[in-house]
CSV table of C-alpha atoms in Angstrom, one decimal:
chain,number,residue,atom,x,y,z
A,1,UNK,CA,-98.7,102.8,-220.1
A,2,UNK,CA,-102.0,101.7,-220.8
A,3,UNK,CA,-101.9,102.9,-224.3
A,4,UNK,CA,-98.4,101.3,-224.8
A,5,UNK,CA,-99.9,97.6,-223.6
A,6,UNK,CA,-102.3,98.2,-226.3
A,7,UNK,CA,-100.4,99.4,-228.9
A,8,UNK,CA,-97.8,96.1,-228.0
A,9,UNK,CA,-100.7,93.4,-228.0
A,10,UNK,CA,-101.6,95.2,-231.5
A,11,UNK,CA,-98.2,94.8,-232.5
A,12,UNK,CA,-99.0,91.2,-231.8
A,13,UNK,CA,-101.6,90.7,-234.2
A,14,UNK,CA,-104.2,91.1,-231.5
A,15,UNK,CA,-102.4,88.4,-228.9
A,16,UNK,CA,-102.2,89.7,-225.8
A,17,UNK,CA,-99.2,87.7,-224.8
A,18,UNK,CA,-96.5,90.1,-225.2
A,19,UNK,CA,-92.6,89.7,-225.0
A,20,UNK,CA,-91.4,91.9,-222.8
A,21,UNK,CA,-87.5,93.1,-220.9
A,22,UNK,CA,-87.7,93.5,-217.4
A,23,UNK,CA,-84.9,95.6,-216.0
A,24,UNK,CA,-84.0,97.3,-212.5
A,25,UNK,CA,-82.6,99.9,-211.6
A,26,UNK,CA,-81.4,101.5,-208.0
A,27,UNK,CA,-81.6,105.2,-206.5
A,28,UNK,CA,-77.5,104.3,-205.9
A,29,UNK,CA,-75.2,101.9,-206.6
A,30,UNK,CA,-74.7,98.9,-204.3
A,31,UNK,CA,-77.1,97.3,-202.3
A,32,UNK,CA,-77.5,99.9,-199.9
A,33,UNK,CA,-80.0,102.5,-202.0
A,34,UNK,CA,-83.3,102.7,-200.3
A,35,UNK,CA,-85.2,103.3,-203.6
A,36,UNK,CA,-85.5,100.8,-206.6
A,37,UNK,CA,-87.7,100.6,-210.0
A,38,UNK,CA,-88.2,98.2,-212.2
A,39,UNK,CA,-89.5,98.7,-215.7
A,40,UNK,CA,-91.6,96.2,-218.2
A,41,UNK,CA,-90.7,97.2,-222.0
A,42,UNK,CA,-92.5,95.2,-225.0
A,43,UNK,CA,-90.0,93.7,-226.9
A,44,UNK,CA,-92.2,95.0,-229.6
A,45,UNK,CA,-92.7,98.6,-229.3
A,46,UNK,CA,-89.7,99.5,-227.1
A,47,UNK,CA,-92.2,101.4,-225.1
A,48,UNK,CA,-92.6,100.8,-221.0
A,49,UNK,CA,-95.6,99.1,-220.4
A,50,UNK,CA,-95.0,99.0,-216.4
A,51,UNK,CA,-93.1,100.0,-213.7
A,52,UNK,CA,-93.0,99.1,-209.7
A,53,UNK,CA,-91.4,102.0,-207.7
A,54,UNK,CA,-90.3,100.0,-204.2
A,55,UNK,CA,-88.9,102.3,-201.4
A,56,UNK,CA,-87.6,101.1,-197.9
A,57,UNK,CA,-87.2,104.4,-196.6
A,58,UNK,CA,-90.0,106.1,-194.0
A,59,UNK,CA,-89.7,109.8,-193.4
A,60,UNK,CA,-93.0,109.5,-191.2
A,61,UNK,CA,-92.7,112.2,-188.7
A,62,UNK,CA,-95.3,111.2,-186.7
A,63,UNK,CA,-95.2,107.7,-185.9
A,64,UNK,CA,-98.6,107.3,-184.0
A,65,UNK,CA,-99.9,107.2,-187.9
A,66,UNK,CA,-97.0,105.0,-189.6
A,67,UNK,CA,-98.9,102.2,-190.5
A,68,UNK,CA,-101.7,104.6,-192.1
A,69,UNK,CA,-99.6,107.1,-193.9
A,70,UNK,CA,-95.7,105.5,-194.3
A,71,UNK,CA,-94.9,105.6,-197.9
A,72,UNK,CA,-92.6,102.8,-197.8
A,73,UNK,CA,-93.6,100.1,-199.6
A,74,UNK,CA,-90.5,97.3,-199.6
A,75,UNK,CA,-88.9,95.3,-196.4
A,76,UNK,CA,-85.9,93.4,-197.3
A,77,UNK,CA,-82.4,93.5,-199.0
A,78,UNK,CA,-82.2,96.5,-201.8
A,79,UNK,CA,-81.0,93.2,-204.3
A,80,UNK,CA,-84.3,92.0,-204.0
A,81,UNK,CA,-86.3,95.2,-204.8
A,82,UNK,CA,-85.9,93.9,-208.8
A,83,UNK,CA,-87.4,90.6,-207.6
A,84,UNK,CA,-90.6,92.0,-206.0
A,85,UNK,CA,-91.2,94.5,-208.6
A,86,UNK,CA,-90.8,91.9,-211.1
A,87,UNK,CA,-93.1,89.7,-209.2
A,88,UNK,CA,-95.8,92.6,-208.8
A,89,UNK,CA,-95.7,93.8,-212.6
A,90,UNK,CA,-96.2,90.2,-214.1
A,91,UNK,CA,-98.9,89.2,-210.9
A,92,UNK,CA,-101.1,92.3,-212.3
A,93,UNK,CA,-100.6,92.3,-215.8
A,94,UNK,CA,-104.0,90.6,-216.3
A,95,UNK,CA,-105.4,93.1,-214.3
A,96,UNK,CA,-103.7,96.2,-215.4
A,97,UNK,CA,-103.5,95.2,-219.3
A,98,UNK,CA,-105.2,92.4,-220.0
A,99,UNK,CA,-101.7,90.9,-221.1
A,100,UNK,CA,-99.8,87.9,-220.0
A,101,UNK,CA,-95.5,88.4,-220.6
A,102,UNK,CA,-95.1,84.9,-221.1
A,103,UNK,CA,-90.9,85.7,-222.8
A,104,UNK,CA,-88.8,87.4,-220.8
A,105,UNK,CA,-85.5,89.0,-221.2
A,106,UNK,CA,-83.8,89.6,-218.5
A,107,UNK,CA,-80.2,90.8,-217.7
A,108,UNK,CA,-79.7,87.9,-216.3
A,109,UNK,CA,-78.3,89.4,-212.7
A,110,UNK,CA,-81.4,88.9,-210.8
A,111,UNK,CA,-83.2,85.9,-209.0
A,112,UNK,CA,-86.7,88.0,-210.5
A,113,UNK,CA,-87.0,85.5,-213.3
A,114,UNK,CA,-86.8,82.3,-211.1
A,115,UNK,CA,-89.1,83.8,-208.7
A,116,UNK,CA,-92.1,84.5,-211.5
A,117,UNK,CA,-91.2,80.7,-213.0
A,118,UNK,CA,-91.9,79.5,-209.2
A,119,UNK,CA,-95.2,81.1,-208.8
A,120,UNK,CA,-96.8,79.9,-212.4
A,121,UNK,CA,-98.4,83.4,-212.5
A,122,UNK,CA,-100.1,81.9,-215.7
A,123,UNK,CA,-101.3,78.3,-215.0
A,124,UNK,CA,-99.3,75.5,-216.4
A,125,UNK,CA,-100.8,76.5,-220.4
A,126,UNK,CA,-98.7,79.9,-219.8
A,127,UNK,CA,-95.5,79.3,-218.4
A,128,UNK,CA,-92.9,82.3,-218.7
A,129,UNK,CA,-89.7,81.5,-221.2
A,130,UNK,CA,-86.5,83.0,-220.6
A,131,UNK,CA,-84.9,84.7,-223.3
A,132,UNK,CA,-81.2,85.4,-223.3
A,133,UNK,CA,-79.8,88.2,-224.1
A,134,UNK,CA,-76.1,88.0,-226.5
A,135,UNK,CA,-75.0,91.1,-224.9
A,136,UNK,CA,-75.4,90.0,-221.4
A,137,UNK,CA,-74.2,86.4,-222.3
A,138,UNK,CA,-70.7,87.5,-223.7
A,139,UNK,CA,-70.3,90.1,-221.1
A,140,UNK,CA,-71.1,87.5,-218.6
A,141,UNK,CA,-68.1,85.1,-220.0
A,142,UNK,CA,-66.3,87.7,-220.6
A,143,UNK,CA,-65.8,88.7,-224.0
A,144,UNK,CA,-66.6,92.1,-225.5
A,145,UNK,CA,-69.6,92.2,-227.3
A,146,UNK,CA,-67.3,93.9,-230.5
A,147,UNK,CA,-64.9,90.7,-230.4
């Protein structure tokens, strides 16, 4: 991933602001799947430049050591796994790839968007656009995207 976060900002004529699609995806459908991911893909490249793997469920068999060895890592409704891992790909992308994703493209069925707006990961001189996808839009209203 590191090599495709290069390979995108190079794609960008050396600008490390890169357009990405953020998407989720569940172990089941529903919202009662215990495992979630979500992926970062450059708009660019098409390649995944991040991902968040967010699991409510604890198979500890001892729990004297939980809290040291439990490999959950998400509390909360399985609709908001896309949010978090959202929220914790952009938060570290300065970290992780020296990259801000200041477009988005979302499918537009998750609150992860208005979350990362909220928090101004960026500062005020990097505030995160949303890009709509056609696709999404017509299936949204309705219409089939052939129509």
């Amino acid at each position: 991933m590191q090599k495709a976060a290069k390979e995108a900002i190079d794609e960008n004529n050396s600008d490390n602001n890169i357009a990405v699609a953020v998407d989720g995806t569940w172990q089941k459908r529903g919202y009662t799947s215990h495992n979630g991911v979500v992926t970062v893909t450059s708009m660019d490249t098409g390649k995944v430049i991040d991902v968040d793997v967010l699991s409510k469920y604890c198979a500890c068999q001892n729990k004297k050591n939980h809290e040291t060895s439990c490999k959950s890592n998400f509390h909360g409704s399985s609709g908001m796994m896309e949010v978090k891992g959202a929220y914790n790909i952009f938060k570290r992308s300065l970290t992780f790839h020296n990259a801000r994703y200041p477009k988005y493209l979302g499918d537009g069925d998750s609150k992860a968007f208005e979350t990362i707006a909220k928090e101004n990961l960026y500062g005020d001189e990097f505030q995160v656009e949303k890009l709509e996808c056609i696709g999404h839009v017509m299936k949204r209203m309705g219409q089939d995207f052939e129509d």
